[in-house]
Tab-separated table of C-alpha atoms and ligand atoms in Angstrom:
chain	number	residue	atom	x	y	z
A	1	MET	CA	-0.031	0.184	-0.094
A	2	ASN	CA	1.417	3.213	-1.049
A	3	LEU	CA	-1.344	5.966	0.133
A	4	PRO	CA	-0.663	9.951	-0.544
A	5	ASP	CA	0.330	12.078	2.322
A	6	MET	CA	-2.388	14.842	2.000
A	7	SER	CA	-0.100	17.531	3.234
A	8	LYS	CA	2.305	17.272	0.363
A	9	ALA	CA	-0.123	16.830	-2.457
A	10	LYS	CA	-0.223	20.765	-2.954
A	11	MET	CA	3.821	20.382	-3.693
A	12	ARG	CA	2.995	18.608	-6.834
A	13	ASN	CA	5.396	19.368	-9.567
A	14	LYS	CA	4.458	19.182	-13.106
A	15	GLU	CA	7.056	16.439	-14.328
A	16	SER	CA	5.696	14.379	-17.164
A	17	VAL	CA	3.921	11.331	-16.524
A	18	GLU	CA	4.616	8.001	-18.510
A	19	PHE	CA	1.980	6.960	-21.248
A	20	ILE	CA	1.823	3.211	-20.898
A	21	TYR	CA	0.064	0.949	-23.456
A	22	THR	CA	-1.280	-2.149	-21.877
A	23	ASN	CA	-3.357	-5.221	-23.512
A	24	PRO	CA	-5.607	-6.718	-20.757
A	25	LEU	CA	-5.141	-10.469	-20.122
A	26	VAL	CA	-7.977	-12.545	-21.466
A	27	THR	CA	-8.586	-16.344	-20.118
A	28	ASN	CA	-11.368	-18.223	-19.124
A	29	GLU	CA	-10.131	-18.679	-15.692
A	30	PHE	CA	-13.142	-17.554	-14.071
A	31	SER	CA	-15.722	-18.907	-16.792
A	32	GLY	CA	-19.414	-19.466	-14.962
A	33	GLN	CA	-18.532	-17.220	-12.291
A	34	LYS	CA	-20.856	-14.279	-11.447
A	35	TYR	CA	-20.318	-10.700	-10.644
A	36	PHE	CA	-22.262	-7.820	-9.270
A	37	ILE	CA	-20.937	-4.231	-9.413
A	38	LYS	CA	-22.574	-1.214	-7.592
A	39	THR	CA	-21.317	2.200	-8.572
A	40	TYR	CA	-21.405	5.458	-6.534
A	41	GLY	CA	-20.730	9.028	-7.696
A	42	CYS	CA	-19.905	10.733	-10.900
A	43	GLN	CA	-19.912	9.857	-14.492
A	44	MET	CA	-15.957	8.965	-13.930
A	45	ASN	CA	-16.846	6.259	-11.495
A	46	VAL	CA	-19.713	5.274	-13.885
A	47	HIS	CA	-17.139	4.944	-16.910
A	48	ASP	CA	-14.361	3.069	-14.181
A	49	SER	CA	-17.172	0.685	-13.676
A	50	GLU	CA	-17.387	0.181	-17.444
A	51	GLU	CA	-13.763	-0.580	-17.452
A	52	ILE	CA	-13.966	-2.835	-14.512
A	53	SER	CA	-16.902	-5.088	-16.055
A	54	GLY	CA	-15.063	-5.242	-19.239
A	55	LEU	CA	-11.835	-6.702	-17.449
A	56	LEU	CA	-13.993	-9.241	-15.615
A	57	GLU	CA	-15.882	-10.379	-18.658
A	58	ASN	CA	-12.214	-10.788	-20.295
A	59	LEU	CA	-11.718	-13.326	-17.475
A	60	GLY	CA	-14.849	-15.182	-18.017
A	61	PHE	CA	-17.342	-13.521	-15.418
A	62	GLU	CA	-20.809	-12.942	-16.508
A	63	SER	CA	-22.760	-9.977	-14.747
A	64	VAL	CA	-25.794	-10.376	-12.549
A	65	ASP	CA	-28.269	-7.856	-11.459
A	66	HIS	CA	-28.615	-8.478	-7.875
A	67	GLU	CA	-25.930	-9.330	-5.113
A	68	ASN	CA	-27.219	-12.122	-3.928
A	69	ASP	CA	-26.520	-14.077	-7.465
A	70	ALA	CA	-23.030	-13.309	-7.098
A	71	ASP	CA	-19.598	-14.910	-6.559
A	72	LEU	CA	-17.986	-11.346	-6.791
A	73	ILE	CA	-19.551	-8.162	-5.401
A	74	ILE	CA	-17.416	-4.909	-6.415
A	75	LEU	CA	-18.420	-1.376	-4.580
A	76	ASN	CA	-16.809	1.238	-6.812
A	77	THR	CA	-17.011	4.009	-4.183
A	78	CYS	CA	-17.203	8.359	-4.110
A	79	ALA	CA	-15.751	10.066	-1.261
A	80	ILE	CA	-17.091	13.377	-2.341
A	81	ARG	CA	-19.616	13.596	0.478
A	82	GLU	CA	-20.014	12.151	4.078
A	83	ASN	CA	-22.904	10.266	3.338
A	84	ALA	CA	-21.735	8.131	1.049
A	85	HIS	CA	-19.445	6.305	3.553
A	86	ASP	CA	-22.444	5.475	5.424
A	87	LYS	CA	-24.071	3.967	2.415
A	88	VAL	CA	-21.005	2.004	1.158
A	89	PHE	CA	-20.289	0.528	4.714
A	90	GLY	CA	-24.140	-0.194	5.081
A	91	PHE	CA	-24.191	-1.967	1.807
A	92	LEU	CA	-21.233	-3.930	3.018
A	93	GLY	CA	-22.515	-4.756	6.077
A	94	ARG	CA	-25.392	-6.634	4.305
A	95	CYS	CA	-22.896	-8.299	1.631
A	96	LYS	CA	-21.009	-9.853	4.648
A	97	HIS	CA	-24.021	-12.129	5.715
A	98	LEU	CA	-23.864	-13.370	2.203
A	99	LYS	CA	-20.658	-14.710	2.724
A	100	LYS	CA	-22.215	-17.268	5.056
A	101	ASP	CA	-24.368	-19.062	2.276
A	102	ASN	CA	-21.391	-18.602	-0.320
A	103	LYS	CA	-18.385	-19.681	1.020
A	104	ASN	CA	-16.469	-18.522	-2.186
A	105	LEU	CA	-18.105	-15.360	-2.442
A	106	LYS	CA	-15.387	-12.403	-2.756
A	107	LEU	CA	-16.107	-8.569	-2.090
A	108	ILE	CA	-14.006	-5.797	-3.132
A	109	LEU	CA	-13.942	-2.091	-2.397
A	110	CYS	CA	-12.622	0.060	-5.133
A	111	GLY	CA	-12.690	3.763	-6.380
A	112	CYS	CA	-12.311	7.104	-4.533
A	113	MET	CA	-13.082	6.083	-0.857
A	114	ALA	CA	-10.320	3.453	-1.133
A	115	GLN	CA	-7.708	6.331	-1.734
A	116	GLU	CA	-8.293	7.644	1.660
A	117	ARG	CA	-6.265	6.328	4.522
A	118	SER	CA	-8.806	6.901	7.211
A	119	VAL	CA	-11.222	4.469	5.213
A	120	VAL	CA	-8.079	1.856	4.565
A	121	ASP	CA	-7.707	2.048	8.245
A	122	GLU	CA	-11.298	1.641	9.146
A	123	ILE	CA	-11.374	-1.499	6.709
A	124	ILE	CA	-8.188	-3.111	8.417
A	125	LYS	CA	-9.733	-2.593	11.821
A	126	LYS	CA	-13.405	-3.213	11.297
A	127	HIS	CA	-14.083	-4.802	8.026
A	128	PRO	CA	-11.538	-7.560	7.397
A	129	TYR	CA	-13.799	-9.680	5.813
A	130	ILE	CA	-13.488	-7.628	2.486
A	131	ASP	CA	-10.963	-9.514	0.343
A	132	LEU	CA	-9.708	-6.800	-1.970
A	133	VAL	CA	-9.255	-2.837	-1.917
A	134	PHE	CA	-7.764	-1.236	-4.863
A	135	GLY	CA	-7.652	2.297	-5.564
A	136	THR	CA	-8.221	4.605	-8.892
A	137	HIS	CA	-4.737	4.470	-10.120
A	138	ASN	CA	-4.647	0.968	-10.615
A	139	ILE	CA	-7.854	-0.604	-12.074
A	140	HIS	CA	-6.126	-2.109	-15.323
A	141	GLU	CA	-4.531	-4.497	-12.489
A	142	LEU	CA	-7.448	-5.719	-11.370
A	143	PRO	CA	-7.292	-9.175	-13.225
A	144	ASN	CA	-3.731	-9.709	-11.932
A	145	TYR	CA	-4.870	-9.042	-8.467
A	146	LEU	CA	-7.956	-11.540	-8.872
A	147	MET	CA	-5.362	-14.256	-10.278
A	148	ASN	CA	-3.230	-13.984	-7.362
A	149	LEU	CA	-5.818	-13.050	-4.334
A	150	ASP	CA	-4.247	-14.014	-1.068
A	151	SER	CA	-6.913	-15.260	1.558
A	152	GLY	CA	-8.034	-12.483	4.127
A	153	LEU	CA	-7.647	-8.822	3.290
A	154	ASN	CA	-5.588	-7.752	0.320
A	155	ILE	CA	-4.735	-4.199	-0.202
A	156	GLU	CA	-3.373	-2.487	-3.519
A	157	VAL	CA	-3.590	0.891	-3.082
A	158	LYS	CA	-1.278	3.252	-4.800
A	159	SER	CA	-0.328	6.580	-4.602
A	160	ASN	CA	-2.066	9.221	-6.592
A	161	GLU	CA	0.840	10.661	-8.561
A	162	GLY	CA	-0.024	8.073	-11.693
A	163	ASN	CA	0.599	7.889	-15.097
A	164	VAL	CA	-1.657	7.335	-18.027
A	165	PHE	CA	-2.874	3.821	-18.931
A	166	GLU	CA	-4.183	3.256	-22.254
A	167	VAL	CA	-5.938	0.071	-21.968
A	168	GLY	CA	-7.657	-0.024	-25.416
A	169	GLU	CA	-11.547	-0.870	-25.927
A	170	THR	CA	-11.728	-2.922	-22.849
A	171	PHE	CA	-14.859	-1.271	-21.649
A	172	LYS	CA	-18.170	-3.087	-21.468
A	173	ARG	CA	-20.334	0.046	-22.171
A	174	ASP	CA	-23.579	0.549	-20.485
A	175	SER	CA	-25.243	1.765	-24.006
A	176	ARG	CA	-24.925	1.054	-27.388
A	177	TYR	CA	-25.274	4.722	-28.604
A	178	VAL	CA	-23.974	6.977	-26.347
A	179	ALA	CA	-20.358	6.466	-24.657
A	180	TRP	CA	-17.993	8.217	-22.082
A	181	VAL	CA	-14.353	9.114	-23.117
A	182	ASN	CA	-11.999	10.170	-20.800
A	183	ILE	CA	-9.762	12.877	-21.753
A	184	MET	CA	-8.084	13.389	-18.530
A	185	TYR	CA	-7.676	12.258	-15.157
A	186	GLY	CA	-7.275	13.939	-11.950
A	187	CYS	CA	-7.575	17.625	-10.615
A	188	ASP	CA	-5.058	20.323	-9.716
A	189	LYS	CA	-7.666	22.818	-8.607
A	190	PHE	CA	-7.749	22.006	-4.846
A	191	CYS	CA	-11.087	23.642	-4.235
A	192	THR	CA	-10.695	23.879	-0.300
A	193	TYR	CA	-13.531	21.742	0.344
A	194	CYS	CA	-12.878	19.109	-2.356
A	195	ILE	CA	-11.380	15.417	-1.960
A	196	VAL	CA	-10.979	14.929	-5.733
A	197	PRO	CA	-7.537	16.220	-6.133
A	198	PHE	CA	-6.567	13.541	-3.265
A	199	THR	CA	-8.555	10.527	-4.403
A	200	ARG	CA	-7.941	11.204	-8.322
A	201	GLY	CA	-4.338	12.604	-8.214
A	202	LYS	CA	-2.953	15.284	-10.497
A	203	GLU	CA	-4.225	16.308	-13.538
A	204	ARG	CA	-2.853	13.894	-16.517
A	205	SER	CA	-4.111	14.153	-20.059
A	206	ARG	CA	-4.417	11.662	-22.324
A	207	ARG	CA	-2.810	12.542	-25.858
A	208	SER	CA	-5.214	13.807	-28.171
A	209	LYS	CA	-4.260	10.974	-30.934
A	210	ASP	CA	-5.401	8.296	-28.351
A	211	ILE	CA	-8.674	10.018	-27.804
A	212	LEU	CA	-9.364	10.884	-31.363
A	213	ARG	CA	-8.704	7.228	-32.150
A	214	GLU	CA	-11.224	6.198	-29.640
A	215	VAL	CA	-13.858	8.499	-30.968
A	216	ALA	CA	-13.344	7.196	-34.387
A	217	CYS	CA	-13.659	3.709	-33.304
A	218	LEU	CA	-16.776	4.257	-31.450
A	219	LYS	CA	-18.183	6.188	-34.510
A	220	GLU	CA	-17.288	3.151	-36.462
A	221	LYS	CA	-19.089	1.142	-34.102
A	222	GLY	CA	-22.308	2.983	-34.605
A	223	TYR	CA	-22.205	5.366	-31.320
A	224	LYS	CA	-23.904	8.367	-31.960
A	225	GLU	CA	-22.799	10.648	-29.080
A	226	VAL	CA	-19.709	10.849	-27.116
A	227	THR	CA	-19.044	12.852	-23.702
A	228	LEU	CA	-15.515	13.867	-22.743
A	229	LEU	CA	-14.866	13.420	-19.384
A	230	GLY	CA	-12.514	15.198	-17.099
A	231	GLN	CA	-12.917	16.981	-13.638
A	232	ASN	CA	-12.004	20.268	-15.157
A	233	VAL	CA	-11.750	19.612	-19.173
A	234	ASN	CA	-10.627	23.267	-19.813
A	235	ALA	CA	-7.166	22.292	-18.162
A	236	TYR	CA	-6.989	19.615	-20.810
A	237	GLY	CA	-3.678	19.489	-22.546
A	238	ARG	CA	-1.930	21.663	-20.113
A	239	ASP	CA	0.520	18.866	-18.735
A	240	LEU	CA	1.352	17.603	-22.341
A	241	GLU	CA	4.249	19.023	-24.797
A	242	ASP	CA	3.236	19.527	-28.184
A	243	ASP	CA	-0.400	18.821	-27.916
A	244	MET	CA	-3.529	20.314	-28.306
A	245	ASP	CA	-5.547	22.492	-25.633
A	246	PHE	CA	-9.102	21.842	-25.102
A	247	ALA	CA	-10.581	24.133	-27.842
A	248	GLY	CA	-8.485	22.348	-30.090
A	249	LEU	CA	-9.268	18.844	-28.882
A	250	LEU	CA	-13.149	19.963	-29.058
A	251	ALA	CA	-12.798	21.063	-32.646
A	252	SER	CA	-10.872	17.767	-33.566
A	253	VAL	CA	-13.379	15.655	-32.086
A	254	ALA	CA	-16.163	17.569	-33.688
A	255	ALA	CA	-14.475	17.148	-37.189
A	256	THR	CA	-14.418	13.058	-36.639
A	257	GLY	CA	-18.229	13.441	-37.859
A	258	ILE	CA	-19.586	11.681	-34.894
A	259	GLU	CA	-23.269	12.987	-34.508
A	260	ARG	CA	-23.048	14.681	-30.874
A	261	VAL	CA	-20.293	15.785	-28.691
A	262	ARG	CA	-20.567	16.775	-25.092
A	263	PHE	CA	-18.204	17.282	-22.354
A	264	VAL	CA	-18.034	17.344	-18.540
A	265	THR	CA	-17.079	19.380	-16.286
A	266	SER	CA	-15.930	22.675	-17.532
A	267	HIS	CA	-14.664	24.800	-14.541
A	268	PRO	CA	-15.597	28.603	-14.735
A	269	TRP	CA	-12.000	29.527	-14.255
A	270	ASN	CA	-10.098	29.434	-17.557
A	271	PHE	CA	-13.143	28.654	-19.871
A	272	THR	CA	-11.340	30.573	-22.759
A	273	ASP	CA	-13.281	32.533	-25.770
A	274	GLU	CA	-11.703	29.970	-28.122
A	275	MET	CA	-13.577	27.138	-26.361
A	276	ILE	CA	-16.635	29.474	-26.266
A	277	GLU	CA	-16.068	29.947	-30.312
A	278	VAL	CA	-15.691	26.200	-30.944
A	279	ILE	CA	-19.007	25.269	-28.933
A	280	ALA	CA	-20.724	27.880	-31.233
A	281	LYS	CA	-19.407	27.131	-34.622
A	282	GLU	CA	-19.567	22.907	-34.796
A	283	ASP	CA	-23.108	21.902	-35.063
A	284	ASN	CA	-22.271	18.725	-33.502
A	285	ILE	CA	-20.897	20.112	-30.491
A	286	MET	CA	-24.209	20.110	-28.192
A	287	PRO	CA	-25.118	23.407	-26.740
A	288	TYR	CA	-25.324	22.441	-23.192
A	289	ILE	CA	-22.862	23.269	-20.595
A	290	HIS	CA	-22.535	22.481	-16.836
A	291	LEU	CA	-21.128	25.444	-15.326
A	292	PRO	CA	-20.428	24.761	-11.503
A	293	LEU	CA	-21.138	27.876	-9.567
A	294	GLN	CA	-20.638	26.684	-5.871
A	295	SER	CA	-21.446	30.053	-4.607
A	296	GLY	CA	-22.428	33.693	-5.350
A	297	SER	CA	-20.567	35.362	-2.666
A	298	ASP	CA	-17.189	36.507	-3.482
A	299	ARG	CA	-15.950	36.276	0.131
A	300	ILE	CA	-17.278	32.310	0.210
A	301	LEU	CA	-15.738	31.885	-3.462
A	302	LYS	CA	-12.272	33.128	-2.155
A	303	LEU	CA	-12.427	30.911	1.020
A	304	MET	CA	-13.468	27.874	-1.378
A	305	GLY	CA	-10.347	28.686	-3.602
A	306	ARG	CA	-12.660	28.737	-6.862
A	307	ARG	CA	-10.637	31.668	-8.355
A	308	TYR	CA	-13.645	33.719	-9.884
A	309	THR	CA	-15.922	36.303	-8.845
A	310	LYS	CA	-19.442	36.782	-9.052
A	311	ASP	CA	-19.468	39.439	-11.619
A	312	GLU	CA	-16.374	37.213	-13.557
A	313	TYR	CA	-18.782	34.215	-13.733
A	314	LEU	CA	-21.882	36.444	-14.624
A	315	GLU	CA	-19.727	37.786	-17.483
A	316	LEU	CA	-18.901	34.320	-18.526
A	317	TYR	CA	-22.413	32.883	-18.226
A	318	ASN	CA	-23.801	36.085	-20.429
A	319	LYS	CA	-21.111	35.499	-22.847
A	320	ILE	CA	-21.906	31.770	-23.441
A	321	LYS	CA	-25.590	32.562	-23.602
A	322	SER	CA	-24.864	35.285	-26.189
A	323	ARG	CA	-22.654	33.124	-28.460
A	324	VAL	CA	-24.052	29.830	-28.168
A	325	LYS	CA	-27.550	29.677	-29.820
A	326	ASN	CA	-30.155	28.376	-27.597
A	327	ALA	CA	-27.519	27.104	-24.856
A	328	ALA	CA	-28.666	25.466	-21.756
A	329	ILE	CA	-26.847	25.863	-18.721
A	330	THR	CA	-26.671	23.777	-15.431
A	331	THR	CA	-24.562	24.204	-12.475
A	332	ASP	CA	-23.544	22.789	-8.969
A	333	ILE	CA	-24.213	24.971	-5.856
A	334	ILE	CA	-23.181	24.204	-2.125
A	335	VAL	CA	-24.773	25.988	0.811
A	336	GLY	CA	-23.485	25.989	4.402
A	337	PHE	CA	-20.206	26.527	3.409
A	338	PRO	CA	-17.991	27.380	6.508
A	339	ASN	CA	-18.793	30.852	7.837
A	340	GLU	CA	-21.472	31.371	5.174
A	341	THR	CA	-23.847	34.032	6.286
A	342	GLU	CA	-27.378	35.049	5.358
A	343	GLU	CA	-25.875	37.955	2.930
A	344	ASP	CA	-23.619	35.331	1.718
A	345	PHE	CA	-26.452	33.010	0.717
A	346	LEU	CA	-28.661	35.692	-0.658
A	347	GLU	CA	-25.693	36.470	-2.997
A	348	THR	CA	-26.065	32.801	-4.144
A	349	LEU	CA	-29.704	32.978	-4.867
A	350	ASP	CA	-29.077	36.423	-6.787
A	351	VAL	CA	-26.899	34.710	-9.343
A	352	VAL	CA	-29.709	31.853	-9.547
A	353	GLN	CA	-32.008	34.400	-10.160
A	354	LYS	CA	-29.908	36.080	-12.907
A	355	CYS	CA	-28.875	32.785	-14.858
A	356	GLN	CA	-32.479	31.016	-14.390
A	357	TYR	CA	-30.378	27.911	-14.664
A	358	ASP	CA	-31.911	24.783	-16.808
A	359	GLY	CA	-31.195	22.574	-13.690
A	360	ALA	CA	-28.957	22.817	-10.697
A	361	PHE	CA	-27.533	19.989	-8.424
A	362	THR	CA	-27.307	21.607	-4.794
A	363	PHE	CA	-25.760	20.102	-1.665
A	364	ILE	CA	-25.055	20.974	1.753
A	365	TYR	CA	-21.693	21.409	2.452
A	366	SER	CA	-19.843	18.340	3.894
A	367	PRO	CA	-16.546	18.533	5.635
A	368	ARG	CA	-13.794	16.000	3.991
A	369	GLU	CA	-10.908	15.087	6.215
A	370	GLY	CA	-7.773	16.468	4.928
A	371	THR	CA	-8.987	19.239	3.018
A	372	PRO	CA	-8.270	22.948	4.137
A	373	ALA	CA	-12.288	23.711	4.634
A	374	ALA	CA	-12.428	20.769	7.213
A	375	LYS	CA	-9.984	22.949	9.356
A	376	MET	CA	-12.598	26.025	9.085
A	377	ASP	CA	-15.211	26.894	11.666
A	378	ASP	CA	-18.280	24.992	10.678
A	379	SER	CA	-20.573	26.257	13.122
A	380	ILE	CA	-23.604	26.828	10.879
A	381	PRO	CA	-26.400	24.755	12.567
A	382	LEU	CA	-27.783	21.845	10.315
A	383	ASN	CA	-31.199	23.469	10.310
A	384	VAL	CA	-30.155	26.548	8.932
A	385	LYS	CA	-28.301	24.680	6.489
A	386	GLU	CA	-31.241	22.733	5.348
A	387	GLU	CA	-33.479	25.757	5.617
A	388	ARG	CA	-31.217	27.148	3.042
A	389	LEU	CA	-31.091	24.313	0.887
A	390	HIS	CA	-34.871	24.119	0.676
A	391	ARG	CA	-35.137	27.810	-0.245
A	392	LEU	CA	-32.416	27.372	-2.830
A	393	ASN	CA	-33.995	24.303	-4.444
A	394	GLU	CA	-37.537	25.937	-4.473
A	395	ILE	CA	-35.844	28.822	-6.610
A	396	VAL	CA	-34.007	26.239	-8.936
A	397	ASN	CA	-37.049	24.117	-9.652
A	398	LYS	CA	-39.040	27.060	-10.530
A	399	TYR	CA	-36.664	27.911	-13.329
A	400	SER	CA	-36.172	24.442	-14.198
A	401	ASN	CA	-39.799	24.245	-14.885
A	402	MET	CA	-39.864	27.562	-16.469
A	403	ASN	CA	-37.239	26.795	-18.941
A	404	ASN	CA	-39.086	23.454	-19.722
A	405	GLN	CA	-42.326	24.916	-20.525
A	406	LYS	CA	-40.427	26.944	-23.477
A	407	TYR	CA	-40.263	23.658	-25.100
A	408	LEU	CA	-44.180	23.106	-25.177
A	409	GLY	CA	-45.361	22.638	-28.787
A	410	THR	CA	-41.695	22.821	-30.116
A	411	THR	CA	-39.669	20.173	-32.329
A	412	GLN	CA	-36.802	18.863	-31.165
A	413	LYS	CA	-33.933	16.311	-32.066
A	414	VAL	CA	-33.995	13.729	-29.435
A	415	LEU	CA	-31.478	10.825	-29.290
A	416	LEU	CA	-33.420	7.809	-28.065
A	417	VAL	CA	-31.460	5.652	-25.874
A	418	GLY	CA	-33.805	3.362	-23.972
A	419	ILE	CA	-36.980	2.347	-22.960
A	420	SER	CA	-38.963	4.440	-20.644
A	421	GLU	CA	-39.193	3.154	-17.119
A	422	LYS	CA	-42.904	4.280	-16.323
A	423	ASP	CA	-44.208	3.316	-19.739
A	424	SER	CA	-42.685	0.549	-21.849
A	425	ASN	CA	-44.523	1.797	-24.624
A	426	LYS	CA	-42.161	4.836	-24.681
A	427	LEU	CA	-38.670	5.319	-25.566
A	428	TYR	CA	-36.681	7.803	-23.533
A	429	GLY	CA	-33.839	10.131	-24.951
A	430	TYR	CA	-32.000	13.675	-24.707
A	431	THR	CA	-32.648	16.807	-26.745
A	432	GLU	CA	-29.604	18.769	-27.839
A	433	THR	CA	-29.797	20.473	-24.520
A	434	MET	CA	-29.674	17.479	-22.549
A	435	LYS	CA	-33.332	17.572	-21.685
A	436	LEU	CA	-35.048	14.028	-20.716
A	437	VAL	CA	-37.920	13.275	-23.109
A	438	ASN	CA	-40.334	10.257	-22.859
A	439	VAL	CA	-41.697	9.615	-26.455
A	440	LYS	CA	-44.547	8.195	-27.864
A	441	CYS	CA	-42.783	6.248	-31.074
A	442	ASP	CA	-41.995	2.818	-32.704
A	443	HIS	CA	-39.310	1.181	-30.639
A	444	ASP	CA	-37.560	0.529	-33.984
A	445	LEU	CA	-36.312	4.395	-33.591
A	446	MET	CA	-33.960	3.294	-30.728
A	447	GLY	CA	-30.579	4.459	-31.315
A	448	THR	CA	-31.926	7.300	-33.712
A	449	ILE	CA	-32.116	10.917	-33.720
A	450	ALA	CA	-35.731	11.645	-34.198
A	451	ASP	CA	-37.771	14.913	-34.840
A	452	VAL	CA	-39.938	14.930	-31.501
A	453	VAL	CA	-42.786	17.572	-30.935
A	454	ILE	CA	-42.811	18.184	-26.959
A	455	THR	CA	-46.363	17.644	-25.743
A	456	GLU	CA	-45.999	18.126	-22.232
A	457	ALA	CA	-43.493	19.846	-20.140
A	458	LYS	CA	-42.680	18.964	-16.312
A	459	SER	CA	-40.298	20.081	-13.905
A	460	PHE	CA	-37.669	17.654	-14.633
A	461	SER	CA	-38.634	15.752	-18.031
A	462	LEU	CA	-40.673	16.472	-21.206
A	463	ASP	CA	-43.038	14.226	-23.061
A	464	GLY	CA	-43.295	13.970	-26.889
A	465	GLU	CA	-44.265	12.379	-29.830
A	466	VAL	CA	-43.132	11.461	-33.176
A	467	ARG	CA	-45.754	12.418	-35.878
B	1	LIG	N1	-14.857	18.998	-11.112
B	1	LIG	C1	-16.248	19.478	-10.708
B	1	LIG	C2	-16.859	19.123	-9.646
B	1	LIG	C3	-16.588	17.479	-9.214
B	1	LIG	S1	-17.531	17.416	-7.716
B	1	LIG	C4	-16.077	20.999	-10.558
B	1	LIG	O1	-15.296	21.669	-10.380
B	1	LIG	O2	-16.988	21.711	-11.272
B	1	LIG	C5	-19.418	17.663	-8.023
B	1	LIG	C6	-19.945	18.660	-7.131
B	1	LIG	O3	-19.811	18.005	-5.797
B	1	LIG	C7	-19.021	19.773	-6.881
B	1	LIG	O4	-19.460	20.737	-8.081
B	1	LIG	C8	-19.532	20.552	-5.629
B	1	LIG	O5	-20.965	21.409	-5.898
B	1	LIG	C9	-20.013	19.141	-4.743
B	1	LIG	N2	-19.019	18.788	-3.568
B	1	LIG	C10	-17.633	18.703	-3.682
B	1	LIG	N3	-17.161	18.742	-2.390
B	1	LIG	C11	-18.134	18.912	-1.543
B	1	LIG	C12	-18.238	18.766	-0.488
B	1	LIG	N4	-17.080	18.633	0.675
B	1	LIG	N5	-19.423	19.232	0.243
B	1	LIG	C13	-20.362	19.238	-0.543
B	1	LIG	N6	-20.518	19.426	-1.927
B	1	LIG	C14	-19.685	19.054	-2.316
B	2	LIG	FE1	-12.998	19.447	-6.812
B	2	LIG	FE2	-12.693	21.835	-7.459
B	2	LIG	FE3	-11.373	19.928	-8.756
B	2	LIG	FE4	-13.944	20.464	-8.995
B	2	LIG	S1	-12.315	21.584	-9.711
B	2	LIG	S2	-12.803	18.321	-8.958
B	2	LIG	S3	-14.435	20.949	-7.058
B	2	LIG	S4	-11.118	20.699	-6.745
B	3	LIG	FE1	-17.222	10.880	-6.104
B	3	LIG	FE2	-14.354	10.296	-6.946
B	3	LIG	FE3	-16.321	11.234	-8.486
B	3	LIG	S1	-15.228	11.425	-5.221
B	3	LIG	S2	-17.492	12.579	-7.360
B	3	LIG	S3	-16.620	9.141	-7.557
B	3	LIG	S4	-14.467	11.511	-8.708
């Protein structure tokens, strides 16, 4: 085990990372065995689970939909907020009992929580029935670990200063139509509340040629949409010599001719005019931008280390809205950051009122051990934080509903990706602006981009028909 020393993580240097091209192991060693994977957290974890599933199926494992039927249970965890921790250990407690009925059952914990020393210590002390813990930097080693598993608890967590591993098309992708594509790993922003730079390590970009090859291959296989993934995509390429920046990469991905290109997440800091121009110019780059605000108060933004002011954020917001036709913008907001006063909170509400977001993910601040904010005075009572969250959500939902109403009666291009959960006669899909639409149509339209007339607008989704 080689966990990072959090106090040193800020002293990262920019020495170049190594690019390692690997061919994952293919055997039938585990043929007939079943695996169940449960994923918490962001798109990055969702995509890592696609890699883990691919690696396991290369070894002969087959997936099952319920933990009771599995010989191998994997929890791919998230560390962003405290409550994730409780959920994971609650679930693990239940899995422990399954070991009584299936003596061969193996339990694995991986993902961001595995990169936290306190979690590993807790597992050693209280959950030694887990068979393997591995981190976010050595997913490609999983086949190796499984082939050589010792009895008892195996811990394979590496330091967060990793390399870039190119594993080829090893992913078992959840969809046949839309695909995640990592463009970079890690984060160097060190927002003071955030654990990600510690769990995911320093910023490392993939080479553009590898990304473009992956997109071309997805297009060839019939994928209609790619979403370029990074914690802060505007920093793409800054760690590479002689390669593109994010605006260049976006333009090159658009030039592959894939029908839809999306990206998450773009930090408001360093969102360049070139990026805005490329998004505005290329028809296949979708007019949907997730632009996390976090707070509208300059004082809190400074304490958070976000590197922009309220006015700078609003200026960027307005620039995007005026340059990118029909752009939909969503955001992330934290309430109850240490020392947040009612005045600070009102500044946040003011930005929400000015931006009238299409949607927002809103969170109560959760202190994360090892981050600078965890040492700040967090004396706002929980009921005040909850009341702020409630007031914020009311306004956020009002605007999200209002924006959706504008779609009523319009015709939208919807990429149909699945059967609607509530009504199996309907398919669901997404507009260019990332609005969820349930569509009454022939199931043969699955995987196509259909012209859909919007017949009903609700707060969080739309209904439509193909006529
Ligand atoms: N890289 C992205 C965010 C990734 S985490 C960005 O910078 O925009 C997703 C969201 O979780 C963040 O935008 C933030 O709103 C929220 N978050 C992160 N750390 C948190 C914490 N300690 N408490 C509450 N919310 C947090
Ligand atoms: Fe966390 Fe900030 Fe990095 Fe986003 S940019 S992952 S909030 S440190
Ligand atoms: Fe969670 Fe790790 Fe993503 S902490 S939000 S799974 S990068």
